[in-house]
mmCIF file of C-alpha atoms and ligand atoms in Angstrom:
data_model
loop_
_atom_site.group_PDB
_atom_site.id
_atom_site.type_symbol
_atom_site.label_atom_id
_atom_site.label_comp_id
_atom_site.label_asym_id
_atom_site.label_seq_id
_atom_site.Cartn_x
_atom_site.Cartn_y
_atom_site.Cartn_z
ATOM 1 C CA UNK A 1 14.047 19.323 -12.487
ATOM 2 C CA UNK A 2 10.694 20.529 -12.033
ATOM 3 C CA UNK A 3 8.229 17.955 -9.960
ATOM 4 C CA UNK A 4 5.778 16.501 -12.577
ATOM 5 C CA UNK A 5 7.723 16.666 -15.677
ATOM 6 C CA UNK A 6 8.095 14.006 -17.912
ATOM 7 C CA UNK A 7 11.781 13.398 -18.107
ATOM 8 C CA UNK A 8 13.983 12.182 -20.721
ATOM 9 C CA UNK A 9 16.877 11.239 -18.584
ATOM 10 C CA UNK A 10 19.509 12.660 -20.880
ATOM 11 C CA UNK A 11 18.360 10.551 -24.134
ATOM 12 C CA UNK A 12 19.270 12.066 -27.612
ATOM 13 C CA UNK A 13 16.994 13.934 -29.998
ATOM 14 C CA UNK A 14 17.978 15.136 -33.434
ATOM 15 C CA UNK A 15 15.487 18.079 -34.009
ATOM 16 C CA UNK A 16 15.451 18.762 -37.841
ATOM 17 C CA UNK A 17 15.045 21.960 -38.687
ATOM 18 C CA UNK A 18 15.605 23.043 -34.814
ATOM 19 C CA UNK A 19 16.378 26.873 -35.423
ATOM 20 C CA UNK A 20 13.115 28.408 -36.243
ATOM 21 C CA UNK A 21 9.527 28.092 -35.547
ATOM 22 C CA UNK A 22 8.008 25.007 -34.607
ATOM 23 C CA UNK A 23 11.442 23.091 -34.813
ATOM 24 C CA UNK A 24 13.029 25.646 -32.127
ATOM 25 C CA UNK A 25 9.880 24.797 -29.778
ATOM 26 C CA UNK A 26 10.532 21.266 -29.566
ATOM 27 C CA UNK A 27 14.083 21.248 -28.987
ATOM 28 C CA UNK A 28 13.423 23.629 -26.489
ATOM 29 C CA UNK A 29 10.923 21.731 -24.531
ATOM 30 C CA UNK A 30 12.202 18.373 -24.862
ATOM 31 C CA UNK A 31 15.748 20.294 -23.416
ATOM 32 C CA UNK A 32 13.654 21.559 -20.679
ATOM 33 C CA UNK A 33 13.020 17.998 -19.622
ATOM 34 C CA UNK A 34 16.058 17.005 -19.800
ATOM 35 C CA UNK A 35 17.092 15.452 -23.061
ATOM 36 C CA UNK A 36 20.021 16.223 -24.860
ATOM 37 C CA UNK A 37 19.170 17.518 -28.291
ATOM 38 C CA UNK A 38 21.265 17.836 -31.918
ATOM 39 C CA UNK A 39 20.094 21.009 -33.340
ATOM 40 C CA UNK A 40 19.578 20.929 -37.512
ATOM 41 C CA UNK A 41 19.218 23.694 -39.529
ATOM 42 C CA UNK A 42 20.870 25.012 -42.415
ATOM 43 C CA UNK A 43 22.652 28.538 -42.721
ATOM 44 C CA UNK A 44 20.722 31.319 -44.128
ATOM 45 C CA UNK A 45 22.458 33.052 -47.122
ATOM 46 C CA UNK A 46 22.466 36.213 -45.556
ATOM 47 C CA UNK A 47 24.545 33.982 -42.812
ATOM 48 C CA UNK A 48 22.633 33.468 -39.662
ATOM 49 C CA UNK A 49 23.108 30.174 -37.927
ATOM 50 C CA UNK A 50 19.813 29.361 -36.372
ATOM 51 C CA UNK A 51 20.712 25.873 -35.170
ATOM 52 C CA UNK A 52 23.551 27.816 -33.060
ATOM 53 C CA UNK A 53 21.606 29.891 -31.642
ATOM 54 C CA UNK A 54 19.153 27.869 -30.562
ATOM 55 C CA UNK A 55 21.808 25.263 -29.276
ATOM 56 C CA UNK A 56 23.167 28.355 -27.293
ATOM 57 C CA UNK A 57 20.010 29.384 -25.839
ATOM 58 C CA UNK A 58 19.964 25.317 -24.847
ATOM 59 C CA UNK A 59 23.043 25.742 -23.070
ATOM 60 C CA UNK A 60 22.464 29.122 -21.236
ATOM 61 C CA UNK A 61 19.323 27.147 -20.085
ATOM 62 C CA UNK A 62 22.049 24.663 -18.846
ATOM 63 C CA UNK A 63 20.796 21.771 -20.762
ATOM 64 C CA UNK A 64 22.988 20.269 -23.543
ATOM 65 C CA UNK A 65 23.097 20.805 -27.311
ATOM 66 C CA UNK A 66 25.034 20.888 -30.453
ATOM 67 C CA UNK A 67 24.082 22.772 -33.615
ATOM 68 C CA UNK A 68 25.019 20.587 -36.622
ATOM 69 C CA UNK A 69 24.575 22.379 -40.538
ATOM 70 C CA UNK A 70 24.010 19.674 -42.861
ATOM 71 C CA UNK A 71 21.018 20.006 -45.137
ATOM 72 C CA UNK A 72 18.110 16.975 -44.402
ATOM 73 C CA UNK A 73 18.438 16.904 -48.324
ATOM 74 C CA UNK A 74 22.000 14.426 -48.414
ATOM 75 C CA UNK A 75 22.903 15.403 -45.393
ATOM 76 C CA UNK A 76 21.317 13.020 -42.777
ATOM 77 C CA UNK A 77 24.532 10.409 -41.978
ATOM 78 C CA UNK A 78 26.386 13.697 -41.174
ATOM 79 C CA UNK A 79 23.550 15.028 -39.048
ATOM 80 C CA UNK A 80 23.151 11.445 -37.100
ATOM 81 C CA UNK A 81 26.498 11.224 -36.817
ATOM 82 C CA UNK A 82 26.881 14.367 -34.971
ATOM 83 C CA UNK A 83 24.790 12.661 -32.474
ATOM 84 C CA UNK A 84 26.908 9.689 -31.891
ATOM 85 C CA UNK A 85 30.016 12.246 -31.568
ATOM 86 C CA UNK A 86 28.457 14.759 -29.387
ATOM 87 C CA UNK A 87 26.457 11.952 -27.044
ATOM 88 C CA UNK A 88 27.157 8.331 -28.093
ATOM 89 C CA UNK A 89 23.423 7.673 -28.654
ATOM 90 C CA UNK A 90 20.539 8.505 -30.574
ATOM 91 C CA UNK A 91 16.867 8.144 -28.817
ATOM 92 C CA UNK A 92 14.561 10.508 -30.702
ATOM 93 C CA UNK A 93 13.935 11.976 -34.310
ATOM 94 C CA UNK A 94 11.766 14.221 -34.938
ATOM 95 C CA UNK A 95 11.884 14.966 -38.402
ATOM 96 C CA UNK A 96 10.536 18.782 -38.854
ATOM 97 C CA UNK A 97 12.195 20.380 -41.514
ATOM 98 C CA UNK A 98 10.402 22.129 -44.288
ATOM 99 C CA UNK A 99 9.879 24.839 -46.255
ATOM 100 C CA UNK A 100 6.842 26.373 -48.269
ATOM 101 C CA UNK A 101 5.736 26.519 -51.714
ATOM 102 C CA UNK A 102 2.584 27.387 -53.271
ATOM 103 C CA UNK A 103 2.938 27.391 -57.211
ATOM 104 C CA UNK A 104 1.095 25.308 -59.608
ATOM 105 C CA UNK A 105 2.168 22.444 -61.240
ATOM 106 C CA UNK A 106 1.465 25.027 -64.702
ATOM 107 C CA UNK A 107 3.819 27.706 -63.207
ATOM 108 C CA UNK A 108 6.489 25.766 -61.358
ATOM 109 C CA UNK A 109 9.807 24.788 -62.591
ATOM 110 C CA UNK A 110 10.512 21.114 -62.615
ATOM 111 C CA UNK A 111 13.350 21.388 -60.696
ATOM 112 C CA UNK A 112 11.908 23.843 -57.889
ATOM 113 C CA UNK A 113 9.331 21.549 -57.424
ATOM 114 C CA UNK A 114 11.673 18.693 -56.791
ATOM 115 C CA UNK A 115 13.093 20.789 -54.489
ATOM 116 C CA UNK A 116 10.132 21.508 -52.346
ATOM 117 C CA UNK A 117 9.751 17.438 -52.379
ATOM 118 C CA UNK A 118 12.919 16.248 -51.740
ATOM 119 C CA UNK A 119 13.599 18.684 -48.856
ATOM 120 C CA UNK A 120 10.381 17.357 -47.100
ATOM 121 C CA UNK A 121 9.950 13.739 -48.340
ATOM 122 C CA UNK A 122 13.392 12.624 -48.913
ATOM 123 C CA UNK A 123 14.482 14.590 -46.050
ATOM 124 C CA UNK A 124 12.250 12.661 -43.327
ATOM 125 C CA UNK A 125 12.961 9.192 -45.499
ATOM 126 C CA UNK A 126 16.905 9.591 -45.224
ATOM 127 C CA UNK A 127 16.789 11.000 -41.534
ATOM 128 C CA UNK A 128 14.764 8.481 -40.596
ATOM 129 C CA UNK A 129 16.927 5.650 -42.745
ATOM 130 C CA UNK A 130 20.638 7.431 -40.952
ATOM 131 C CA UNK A 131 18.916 7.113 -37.612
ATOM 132 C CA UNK A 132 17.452 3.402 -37.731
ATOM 133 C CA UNK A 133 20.357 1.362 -36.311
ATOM 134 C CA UNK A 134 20.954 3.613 -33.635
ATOM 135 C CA UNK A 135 16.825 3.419 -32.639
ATOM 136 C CA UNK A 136 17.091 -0.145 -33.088
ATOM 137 C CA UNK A 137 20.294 -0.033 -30.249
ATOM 138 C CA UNK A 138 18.071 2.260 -27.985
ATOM 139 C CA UNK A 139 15.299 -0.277 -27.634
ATOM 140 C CA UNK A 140 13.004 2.107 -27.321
ATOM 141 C CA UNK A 141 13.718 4.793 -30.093
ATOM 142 C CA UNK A 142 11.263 7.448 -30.806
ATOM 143 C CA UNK A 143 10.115 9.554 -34.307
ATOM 144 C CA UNK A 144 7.626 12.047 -34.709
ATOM 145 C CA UNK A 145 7.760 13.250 -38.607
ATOM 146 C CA UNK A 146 5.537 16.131 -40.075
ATOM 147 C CA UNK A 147 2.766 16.123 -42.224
ATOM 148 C CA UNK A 148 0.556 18.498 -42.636
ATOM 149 C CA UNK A 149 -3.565 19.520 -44.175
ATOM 150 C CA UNK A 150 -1.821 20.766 -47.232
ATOM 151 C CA UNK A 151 -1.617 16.897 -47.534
ATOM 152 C CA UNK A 152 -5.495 16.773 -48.101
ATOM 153 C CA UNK A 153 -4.937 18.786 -51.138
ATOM 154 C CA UNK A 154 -5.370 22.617 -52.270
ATOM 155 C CA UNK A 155 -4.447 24.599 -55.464
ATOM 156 C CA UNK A 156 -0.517 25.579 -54.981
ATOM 157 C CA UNK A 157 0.478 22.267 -52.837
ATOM 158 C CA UNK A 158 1.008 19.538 -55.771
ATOM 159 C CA UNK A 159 4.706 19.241 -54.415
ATOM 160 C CA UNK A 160 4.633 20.272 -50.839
ATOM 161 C CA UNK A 161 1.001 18.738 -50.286
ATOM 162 C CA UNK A 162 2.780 15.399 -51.920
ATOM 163 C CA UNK A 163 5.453 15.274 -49.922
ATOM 164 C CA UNK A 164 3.172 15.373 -46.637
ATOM 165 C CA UNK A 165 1.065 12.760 -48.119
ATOM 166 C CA UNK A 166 3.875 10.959 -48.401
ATOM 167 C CA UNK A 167 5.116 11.625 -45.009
ATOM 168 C CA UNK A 168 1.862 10.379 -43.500
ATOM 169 C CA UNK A 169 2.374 7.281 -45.331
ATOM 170 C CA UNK A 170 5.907 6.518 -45.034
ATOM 171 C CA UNK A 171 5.772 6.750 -40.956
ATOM 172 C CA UNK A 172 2.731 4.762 -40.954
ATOM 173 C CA UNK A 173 4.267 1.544 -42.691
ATOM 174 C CA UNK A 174 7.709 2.548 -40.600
ATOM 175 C CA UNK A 175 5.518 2.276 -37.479
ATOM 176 C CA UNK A 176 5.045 -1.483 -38.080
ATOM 177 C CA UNK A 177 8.475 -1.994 -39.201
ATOM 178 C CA UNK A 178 9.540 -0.395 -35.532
ATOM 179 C CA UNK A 179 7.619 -2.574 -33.646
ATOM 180 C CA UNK A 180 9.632 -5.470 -33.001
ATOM 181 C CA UNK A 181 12.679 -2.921 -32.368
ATOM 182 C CA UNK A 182 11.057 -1.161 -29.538
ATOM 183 C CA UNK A 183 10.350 1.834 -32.209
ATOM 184 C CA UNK A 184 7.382 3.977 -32.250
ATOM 185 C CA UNK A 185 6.469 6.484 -35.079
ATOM 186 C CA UNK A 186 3.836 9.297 -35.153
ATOM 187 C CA UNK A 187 2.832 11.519 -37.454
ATOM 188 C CA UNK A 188 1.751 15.109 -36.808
ATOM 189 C CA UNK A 189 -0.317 17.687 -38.793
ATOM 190 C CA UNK A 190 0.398 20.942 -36.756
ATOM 191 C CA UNK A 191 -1.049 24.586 -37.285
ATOM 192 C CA UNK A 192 1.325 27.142 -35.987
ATOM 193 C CA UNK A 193 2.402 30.852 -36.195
ATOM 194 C CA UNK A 194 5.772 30.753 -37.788
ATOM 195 C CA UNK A 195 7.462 32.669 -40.825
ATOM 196 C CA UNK A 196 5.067 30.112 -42.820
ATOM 197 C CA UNK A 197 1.825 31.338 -41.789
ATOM 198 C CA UNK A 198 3.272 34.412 -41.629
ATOM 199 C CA UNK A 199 3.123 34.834 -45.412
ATOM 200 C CA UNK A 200 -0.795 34.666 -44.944
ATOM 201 C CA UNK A 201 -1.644 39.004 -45.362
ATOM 202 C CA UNK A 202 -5.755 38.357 -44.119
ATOM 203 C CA UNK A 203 -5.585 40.482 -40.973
ATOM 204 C CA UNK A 204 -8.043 38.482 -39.098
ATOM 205 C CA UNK A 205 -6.430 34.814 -40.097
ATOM 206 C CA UNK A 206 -2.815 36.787 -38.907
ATOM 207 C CA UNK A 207 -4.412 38.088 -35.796
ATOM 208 C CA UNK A 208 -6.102 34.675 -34.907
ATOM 209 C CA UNK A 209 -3.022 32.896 -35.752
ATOM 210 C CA UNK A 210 -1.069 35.231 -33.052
ATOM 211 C CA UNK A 211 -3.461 34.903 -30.622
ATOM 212 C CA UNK A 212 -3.685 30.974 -30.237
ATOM 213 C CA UNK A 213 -1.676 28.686 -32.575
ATOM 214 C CA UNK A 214 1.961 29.475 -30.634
ATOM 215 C CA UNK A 215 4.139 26.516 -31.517
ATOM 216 C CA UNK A 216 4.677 25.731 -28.071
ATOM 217 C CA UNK A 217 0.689 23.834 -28.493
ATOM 218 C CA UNK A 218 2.793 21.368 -30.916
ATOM 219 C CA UNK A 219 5.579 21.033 -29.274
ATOM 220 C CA UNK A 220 3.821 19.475 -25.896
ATOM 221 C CA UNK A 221 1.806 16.783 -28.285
ATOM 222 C CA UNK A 222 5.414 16.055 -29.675
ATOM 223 C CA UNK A 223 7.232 15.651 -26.696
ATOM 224 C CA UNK A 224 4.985 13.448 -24.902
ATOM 225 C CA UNK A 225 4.909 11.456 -28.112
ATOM 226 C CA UNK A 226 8.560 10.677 -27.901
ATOM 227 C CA UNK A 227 9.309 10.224 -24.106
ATOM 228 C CA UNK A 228 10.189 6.812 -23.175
ATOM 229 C CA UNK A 229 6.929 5.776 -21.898
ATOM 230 C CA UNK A 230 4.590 7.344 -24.100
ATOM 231 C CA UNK A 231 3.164 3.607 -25.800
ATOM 232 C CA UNK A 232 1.234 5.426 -28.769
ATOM 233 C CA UNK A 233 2.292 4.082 -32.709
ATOM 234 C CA UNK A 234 1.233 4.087 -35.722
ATOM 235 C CA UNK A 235 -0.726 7.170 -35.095
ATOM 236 C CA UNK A 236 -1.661 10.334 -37.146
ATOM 237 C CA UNK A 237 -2.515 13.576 -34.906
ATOM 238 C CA UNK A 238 -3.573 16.819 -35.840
ATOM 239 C CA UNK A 239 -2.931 19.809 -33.661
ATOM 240 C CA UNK A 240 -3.180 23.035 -33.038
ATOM 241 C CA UNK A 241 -4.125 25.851 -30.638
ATOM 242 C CA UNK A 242 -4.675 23.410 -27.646
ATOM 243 C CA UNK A 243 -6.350 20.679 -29.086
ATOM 244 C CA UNK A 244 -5.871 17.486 -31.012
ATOM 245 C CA UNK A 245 -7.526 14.484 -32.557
ATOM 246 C CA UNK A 246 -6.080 11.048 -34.295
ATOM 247 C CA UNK A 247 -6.588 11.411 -38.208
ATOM 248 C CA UNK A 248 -7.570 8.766 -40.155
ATOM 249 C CA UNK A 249 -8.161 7.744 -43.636
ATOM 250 C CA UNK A 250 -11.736 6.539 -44.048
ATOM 251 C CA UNK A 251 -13.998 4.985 -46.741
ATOM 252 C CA UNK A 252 -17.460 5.899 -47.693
ATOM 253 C CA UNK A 253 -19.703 2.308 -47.731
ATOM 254 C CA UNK A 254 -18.781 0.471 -50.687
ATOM 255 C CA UNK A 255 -21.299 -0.196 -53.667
ATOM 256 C CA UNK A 256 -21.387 -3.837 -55.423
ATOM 257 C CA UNK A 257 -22.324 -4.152 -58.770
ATOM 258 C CA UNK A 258 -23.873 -7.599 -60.402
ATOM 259 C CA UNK A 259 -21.410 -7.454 -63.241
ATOM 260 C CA UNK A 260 -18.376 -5.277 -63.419
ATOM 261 C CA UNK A 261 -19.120 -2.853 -67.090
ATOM 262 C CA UNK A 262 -18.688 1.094 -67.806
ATOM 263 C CA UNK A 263 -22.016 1.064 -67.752
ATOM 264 C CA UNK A 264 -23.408 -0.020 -65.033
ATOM 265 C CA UNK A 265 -21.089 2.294 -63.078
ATOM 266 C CA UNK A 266 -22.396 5.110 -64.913
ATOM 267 C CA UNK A 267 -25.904 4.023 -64.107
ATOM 268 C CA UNK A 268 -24.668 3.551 -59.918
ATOM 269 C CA UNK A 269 -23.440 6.871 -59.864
ATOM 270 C CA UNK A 270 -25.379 8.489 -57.287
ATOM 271 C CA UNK A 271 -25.085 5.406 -54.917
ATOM 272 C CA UNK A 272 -21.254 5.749 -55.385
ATOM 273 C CA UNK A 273 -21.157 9.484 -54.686
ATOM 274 C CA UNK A 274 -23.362 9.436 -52.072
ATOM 275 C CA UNK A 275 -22.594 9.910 -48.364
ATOM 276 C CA UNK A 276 -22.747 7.519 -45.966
ATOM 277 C CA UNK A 277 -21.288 5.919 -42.732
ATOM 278 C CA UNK A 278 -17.253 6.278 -42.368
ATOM 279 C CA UNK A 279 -14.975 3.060 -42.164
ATOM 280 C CA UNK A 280 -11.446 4.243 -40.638
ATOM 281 C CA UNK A 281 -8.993 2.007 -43.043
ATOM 282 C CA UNK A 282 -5.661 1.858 -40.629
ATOM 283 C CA UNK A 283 -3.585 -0.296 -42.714
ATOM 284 C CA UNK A 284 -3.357 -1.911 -45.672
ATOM 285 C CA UNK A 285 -3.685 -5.451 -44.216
ATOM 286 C CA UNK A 286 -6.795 -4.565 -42.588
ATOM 287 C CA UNK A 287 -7.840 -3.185 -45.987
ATOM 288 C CA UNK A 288 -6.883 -5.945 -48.107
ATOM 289 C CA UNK A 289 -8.233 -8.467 -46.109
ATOM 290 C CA UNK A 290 -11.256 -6.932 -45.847
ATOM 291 C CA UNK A 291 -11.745 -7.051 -49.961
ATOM 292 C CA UNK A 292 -10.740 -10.617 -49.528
ATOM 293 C CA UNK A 293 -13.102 -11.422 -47.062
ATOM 294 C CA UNK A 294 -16.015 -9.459 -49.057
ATOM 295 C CA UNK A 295 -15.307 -11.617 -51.708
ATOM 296 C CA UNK A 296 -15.304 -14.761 -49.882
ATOM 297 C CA UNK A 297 -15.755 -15.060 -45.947
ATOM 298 C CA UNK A 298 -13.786 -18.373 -45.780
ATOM 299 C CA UNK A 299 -10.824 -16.619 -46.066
ATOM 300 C CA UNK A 300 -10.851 -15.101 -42.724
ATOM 301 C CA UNK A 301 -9.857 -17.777 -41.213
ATOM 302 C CA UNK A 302 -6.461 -18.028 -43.104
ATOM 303 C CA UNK A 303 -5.754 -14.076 -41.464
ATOM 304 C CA UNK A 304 -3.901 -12.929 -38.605
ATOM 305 C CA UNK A 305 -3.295 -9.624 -36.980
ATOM 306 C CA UNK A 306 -4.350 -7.359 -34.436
ATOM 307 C CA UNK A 307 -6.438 -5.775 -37.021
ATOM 308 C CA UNK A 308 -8.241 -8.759 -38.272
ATOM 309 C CA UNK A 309 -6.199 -8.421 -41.975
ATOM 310 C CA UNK A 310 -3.834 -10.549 -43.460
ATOM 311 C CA UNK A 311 -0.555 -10.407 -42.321
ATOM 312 C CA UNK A 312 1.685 -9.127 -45.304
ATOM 313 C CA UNK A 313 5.481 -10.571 -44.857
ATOM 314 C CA UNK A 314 8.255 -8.128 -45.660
ATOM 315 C CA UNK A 315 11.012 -9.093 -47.377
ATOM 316 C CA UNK A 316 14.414 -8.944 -46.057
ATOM 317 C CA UNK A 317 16.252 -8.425 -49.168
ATOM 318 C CA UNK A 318 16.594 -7.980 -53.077
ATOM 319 C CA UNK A 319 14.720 -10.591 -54.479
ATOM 320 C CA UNK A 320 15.490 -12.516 -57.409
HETATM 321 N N1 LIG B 1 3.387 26.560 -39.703
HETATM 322 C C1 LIG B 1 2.356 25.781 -39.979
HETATM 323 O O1 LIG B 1 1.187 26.131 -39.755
HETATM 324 C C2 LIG B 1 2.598 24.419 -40.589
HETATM 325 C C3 LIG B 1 1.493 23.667 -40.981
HETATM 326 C C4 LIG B 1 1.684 22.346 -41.436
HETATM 327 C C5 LIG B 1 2.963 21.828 -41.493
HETATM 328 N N2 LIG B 1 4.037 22.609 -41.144
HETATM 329 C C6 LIG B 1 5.361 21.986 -41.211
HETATM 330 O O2 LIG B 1 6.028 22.162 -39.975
HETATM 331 C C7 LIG B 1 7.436 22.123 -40.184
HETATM 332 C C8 LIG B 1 8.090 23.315 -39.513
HETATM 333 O O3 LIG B 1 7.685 24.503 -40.165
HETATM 334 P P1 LIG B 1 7.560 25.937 -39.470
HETATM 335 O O4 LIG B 1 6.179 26.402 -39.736
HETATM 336 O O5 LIG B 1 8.075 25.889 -38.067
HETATM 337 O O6 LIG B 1 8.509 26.804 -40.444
HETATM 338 P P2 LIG B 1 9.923 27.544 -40.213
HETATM 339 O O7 LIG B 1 10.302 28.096 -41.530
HETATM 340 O O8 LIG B 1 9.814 28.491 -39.059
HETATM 341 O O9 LIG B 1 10.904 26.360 -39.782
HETATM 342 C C9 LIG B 1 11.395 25.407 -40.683
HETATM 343 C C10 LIG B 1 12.891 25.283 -40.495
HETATM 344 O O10 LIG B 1 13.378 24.253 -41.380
HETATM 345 C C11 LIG B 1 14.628 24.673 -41.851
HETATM 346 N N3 LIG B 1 15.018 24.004 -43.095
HETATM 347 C C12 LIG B 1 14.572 24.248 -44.356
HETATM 348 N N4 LIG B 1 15.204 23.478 -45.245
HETATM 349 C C13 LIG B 1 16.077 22.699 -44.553
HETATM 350 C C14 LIG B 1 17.011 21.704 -44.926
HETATM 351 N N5 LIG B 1 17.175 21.342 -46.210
HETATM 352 N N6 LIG B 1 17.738 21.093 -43.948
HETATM 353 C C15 LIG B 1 17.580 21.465 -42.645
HETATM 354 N N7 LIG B 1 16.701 22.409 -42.247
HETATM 355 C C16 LIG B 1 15.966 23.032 -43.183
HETATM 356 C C17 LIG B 1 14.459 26.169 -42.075
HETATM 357 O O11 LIG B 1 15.721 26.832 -42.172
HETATM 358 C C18 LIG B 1 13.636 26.583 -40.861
HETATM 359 O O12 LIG B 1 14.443 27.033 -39.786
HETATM 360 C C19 LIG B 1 7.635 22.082 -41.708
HETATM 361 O O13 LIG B 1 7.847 20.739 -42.107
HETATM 362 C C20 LIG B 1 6.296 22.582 -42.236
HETATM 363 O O14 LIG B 1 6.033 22.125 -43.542
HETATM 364 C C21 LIG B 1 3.885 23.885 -40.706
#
């Protein structure tokens, strides 16, 4: 190996969606630094087997990889189990697979949408879900899941938009769940040139695209997100092109009203629309406890956390 690299001393990634675009990018970089990497993508109908051939260009590299077929969508104990047969661990997740969909709520069928969200939402929840013991046995298991702008909303992305939003919020409550495991969880939104973008017909935006947003840009954030020593949870990046910043959901400043009527709010309006300074709100503790603490300082006192909020205890089972 290379001097400098970061290197994953043979631990096990499960690259979802592996055989195309940005997928293929990050199991081939985190195979060029040595991990060993489950390739997952489904066969095309016309009968390609992407995850092969990516797991063969893996090996001719001579790193190590299987291709495994299983859909993300009811698929993911057969996909983690692969792992487990193939290597006897599992380190690393990240959870990639997706596809694209643009129709209206008006014009799509119920089912296709349900498609579009399952393959993206319940795909990272179940891959994530199969792979959780085995991160817990690793001590320090990584996930990087997918999210993306179309997240922030646009005409065309009720289902796939959704789904991302989701995504962002499921890894950010898994984050804290990892943390006394050893488990760290990031969330990307990535801009790359793949057979996504691709359906984009501007010339310019296609030319632009080509130029700068090769995959390869996301797959060096990703990798360094899930090598052993990387420390950074509970984090939500954008990236593209060469760069990269955390995202964060924020709140405008927050009006208070004398007495709570229909009426009044009409009348504060502007003051509630208005722009002003940006709060980041990181979790919901730290946003909860902050209404409490509005309400009534004293309270503070009775919170814990990092963040200042009030710790929320999980439960460990069914109630009731
Ligand atoms: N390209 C972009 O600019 C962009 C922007 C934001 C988010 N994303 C997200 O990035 C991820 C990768 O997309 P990409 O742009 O590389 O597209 P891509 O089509 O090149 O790759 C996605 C891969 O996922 C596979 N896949 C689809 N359904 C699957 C299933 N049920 N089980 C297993 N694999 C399945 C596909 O076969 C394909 O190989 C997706 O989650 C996508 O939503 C992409």
């Amino acid at each position: 190996m290379e001097m400098g690299l970061l290197d994953f001393a043979r631990r096990v990634a499960i690259v979802t969606g592996g055989g195309r675009g940005m997928g293929r990018s990050h199991a081939l970089m985190l195979a060029s630094r040595g991990a060993r990497i489950v390739v997952n993508d489904i066969l095309s109908p016309t009968g390609e087997n992407p995850a092969e051939d990516v797991a063969a260009e893996i090996r001719a590299a001579g790193g190590e990889a299987v291709p495994v077929n299983d859909s993300v969508v009811g698929g993911c104990d057969a996909i983690v189990q692969a792992a487990i047969d193939a290597f006897g661990q599992l380190d690393i997740i990240v959870s990639n697979a997706g596809v694209m969909s643009s129709e209206t709520l008006a014009d799509a069928a119920a089912e296709n949408w349900h498609t579009v969200f399952d393959i993206h939402f319940r795909g990272t929840v179940e891959v994530c879900r199969a792979a959780w013991p085995h991160l817990v046995k690793s001590g320090s298991g990584r996930i990087v899941t997918t999210s993306s702008s179309g997240m922030l909303g646009n005409a065309g992305l009720t289902s796939y938009g959704s789904a991302k939003g989701g995504i962002f919020s499921f890894t950010r409550s898994l984050a804290i769940e990892g943390q006394d495991h050893g488990i760290n969880a990031n969330v990307i939104l990535p801009s790359a040139k793949t057979r996504i973008t691709d359906t984009i017909d501007d010339p310019a935006i296609a030319a632009t695209l080509a130029r700068h947003f090769q995959s390869d840009h996301v797959s060096a954030l990703v990798t360094w997100l899930v090598h052993q020593d990387t420390a950074v949870t509970n984090e939500a990046f954008q990236v593209s092109g060469g760069r990269a910043g955390r995202v964060v959901m924020a709140a405008m400043p927050t009006v208070r009203v004398a007495e709570s009527t229909p009426e009044i709010w009409a009348e504060k309006q502007g003051e509630l629309m208005a722009d002003g300074p940006l709060k980041p709100l990181l979790t919901t503790a730290a946003m909860f406890g902050d209404e409490l603490a509005d309400a009534d300082p004293a309270i503070r006192h009775a919170m814990s956390g990092e963040t200042g909020g009030l710790a929320l205890k999980p439960t460990t089972g069914r109630e009731g």
